[in-house]
PDB file of C-alpha atoms in Angstrom:
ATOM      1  CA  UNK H 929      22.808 -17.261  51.783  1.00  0.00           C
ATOM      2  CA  UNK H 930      24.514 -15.880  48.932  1.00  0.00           C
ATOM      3  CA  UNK H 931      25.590 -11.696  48.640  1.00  0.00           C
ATOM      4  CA  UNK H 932      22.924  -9.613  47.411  1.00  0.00           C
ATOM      5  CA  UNK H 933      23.861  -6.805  45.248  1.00  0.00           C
ATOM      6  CA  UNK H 934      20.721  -5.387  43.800  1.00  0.00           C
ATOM      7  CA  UNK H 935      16.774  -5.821  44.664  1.00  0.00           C
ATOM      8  CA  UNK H 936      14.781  -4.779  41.989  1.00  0.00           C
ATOM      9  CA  UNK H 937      10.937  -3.927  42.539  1.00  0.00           C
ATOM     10  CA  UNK H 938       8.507  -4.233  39.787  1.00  0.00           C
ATOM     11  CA  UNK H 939       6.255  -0.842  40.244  1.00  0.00           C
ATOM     12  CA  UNK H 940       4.331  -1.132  37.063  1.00  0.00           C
ATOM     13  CA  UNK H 941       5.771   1.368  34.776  1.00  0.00           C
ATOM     14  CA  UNK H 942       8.985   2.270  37.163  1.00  0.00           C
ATOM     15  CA  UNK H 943      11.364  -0.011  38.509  1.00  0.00           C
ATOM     16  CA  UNK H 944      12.726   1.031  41.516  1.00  0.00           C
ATOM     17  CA  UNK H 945      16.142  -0.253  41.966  1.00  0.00           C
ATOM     18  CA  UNK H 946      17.932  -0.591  45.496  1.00  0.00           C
ATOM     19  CA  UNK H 947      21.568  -0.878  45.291  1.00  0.00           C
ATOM     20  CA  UNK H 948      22.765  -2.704  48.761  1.00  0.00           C
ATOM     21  CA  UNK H 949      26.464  -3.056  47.596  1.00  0.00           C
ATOM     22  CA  UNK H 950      28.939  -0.067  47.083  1.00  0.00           C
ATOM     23  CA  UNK H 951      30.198  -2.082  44.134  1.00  0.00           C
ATOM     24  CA  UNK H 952      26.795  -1.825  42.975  1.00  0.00           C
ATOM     25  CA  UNK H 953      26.183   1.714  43.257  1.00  0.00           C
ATOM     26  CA  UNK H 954      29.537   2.655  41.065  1.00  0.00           C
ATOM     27  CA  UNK H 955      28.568   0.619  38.866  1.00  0.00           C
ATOM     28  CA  UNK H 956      25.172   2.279  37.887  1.00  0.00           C
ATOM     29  CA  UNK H 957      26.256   5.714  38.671  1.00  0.00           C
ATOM     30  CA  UNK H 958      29.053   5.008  35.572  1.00  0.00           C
ATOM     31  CA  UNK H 959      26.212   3.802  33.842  1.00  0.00           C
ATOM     32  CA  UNK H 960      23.387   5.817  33.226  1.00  0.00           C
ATOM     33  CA  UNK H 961      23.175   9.022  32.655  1.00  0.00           C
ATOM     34  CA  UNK H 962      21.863  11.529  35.150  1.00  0.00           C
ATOM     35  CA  UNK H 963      18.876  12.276  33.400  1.00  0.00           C
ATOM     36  CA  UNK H 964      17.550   8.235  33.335  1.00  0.00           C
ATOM     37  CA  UNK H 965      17.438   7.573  37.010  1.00  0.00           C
ATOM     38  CA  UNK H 966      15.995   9.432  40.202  1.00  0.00           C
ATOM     39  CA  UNK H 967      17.820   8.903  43.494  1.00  0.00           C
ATOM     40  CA  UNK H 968      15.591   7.906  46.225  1.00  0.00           C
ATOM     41  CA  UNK H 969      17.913   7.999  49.131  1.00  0.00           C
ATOM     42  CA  UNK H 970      19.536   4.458  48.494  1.00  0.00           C
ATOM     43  CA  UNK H 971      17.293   3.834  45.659  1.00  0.00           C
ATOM     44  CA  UNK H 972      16.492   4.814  42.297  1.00  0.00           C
ATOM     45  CA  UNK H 973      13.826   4.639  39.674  1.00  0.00           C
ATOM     46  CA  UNK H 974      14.051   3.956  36.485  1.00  0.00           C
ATOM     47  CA  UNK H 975      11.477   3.084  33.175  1.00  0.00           C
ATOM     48  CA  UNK H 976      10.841  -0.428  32.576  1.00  0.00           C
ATOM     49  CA  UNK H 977      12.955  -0.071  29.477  1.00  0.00           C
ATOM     50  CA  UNK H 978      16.257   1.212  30.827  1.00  0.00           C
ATOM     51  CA  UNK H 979      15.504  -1.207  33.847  1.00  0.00           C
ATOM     52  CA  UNK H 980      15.938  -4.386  31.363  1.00  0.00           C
ATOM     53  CA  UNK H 981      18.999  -3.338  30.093  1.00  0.00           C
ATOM     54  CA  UNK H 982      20.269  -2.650  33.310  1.00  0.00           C
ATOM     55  CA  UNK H 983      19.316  -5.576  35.169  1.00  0.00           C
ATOM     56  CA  UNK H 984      21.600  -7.796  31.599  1.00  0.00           C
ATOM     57  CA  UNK H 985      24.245  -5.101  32.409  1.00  0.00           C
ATOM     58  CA  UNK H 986      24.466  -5.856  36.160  1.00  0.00           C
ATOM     59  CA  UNK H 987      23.931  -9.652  35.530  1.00  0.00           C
ATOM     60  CA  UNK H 988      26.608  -9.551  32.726  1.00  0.00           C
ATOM     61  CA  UNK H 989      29.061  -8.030  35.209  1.00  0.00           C
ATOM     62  CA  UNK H 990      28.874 -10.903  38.027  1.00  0.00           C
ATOM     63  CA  UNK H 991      25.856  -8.938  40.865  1.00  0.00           C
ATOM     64  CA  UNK H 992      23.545 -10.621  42.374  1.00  0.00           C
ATOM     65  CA  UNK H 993      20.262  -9.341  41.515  1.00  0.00           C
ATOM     66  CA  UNK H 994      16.987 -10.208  43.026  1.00  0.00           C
ATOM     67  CA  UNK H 995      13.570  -8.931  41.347  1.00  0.00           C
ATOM     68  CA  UNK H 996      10.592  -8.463  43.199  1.00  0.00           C
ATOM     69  CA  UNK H 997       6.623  -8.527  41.577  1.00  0.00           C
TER      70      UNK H 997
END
């Protein structure tokens, strides 16, 4: 089974995001700004907006990302 960098859950409005690679977490943390996500312990939330563009971002860069409905 291939690495897993990112699952993404579909909430609706907010996407929560669950970073399960330290790669993955720097990468985020570099780029958004503080004020677009919420830290949930490992995970964060974002609008369904910034979530799109992040999910290209992360895909652009090489993760792994898995999205769940």
């Amino acid at each position: 089974m291939a690495t897993q960098d990112f699952i993404i859950t579909d909430q609706a409005s907010v996407w929560l995001f669950e970073p399960l690679t330290e790669a993955a977490q720097r990468f985020v943390r570099e780029k958004l700004n503080f004020d677009e996500w919420l830290w949930q312990g490992e995970r964060f939330a974002v609008d369904y907006l910034t979530a799109g563009a992040l999910t290209e971002d992360l895909q652009d860069e090489g993760f792994a990302v898995v999205t769940k409905h």
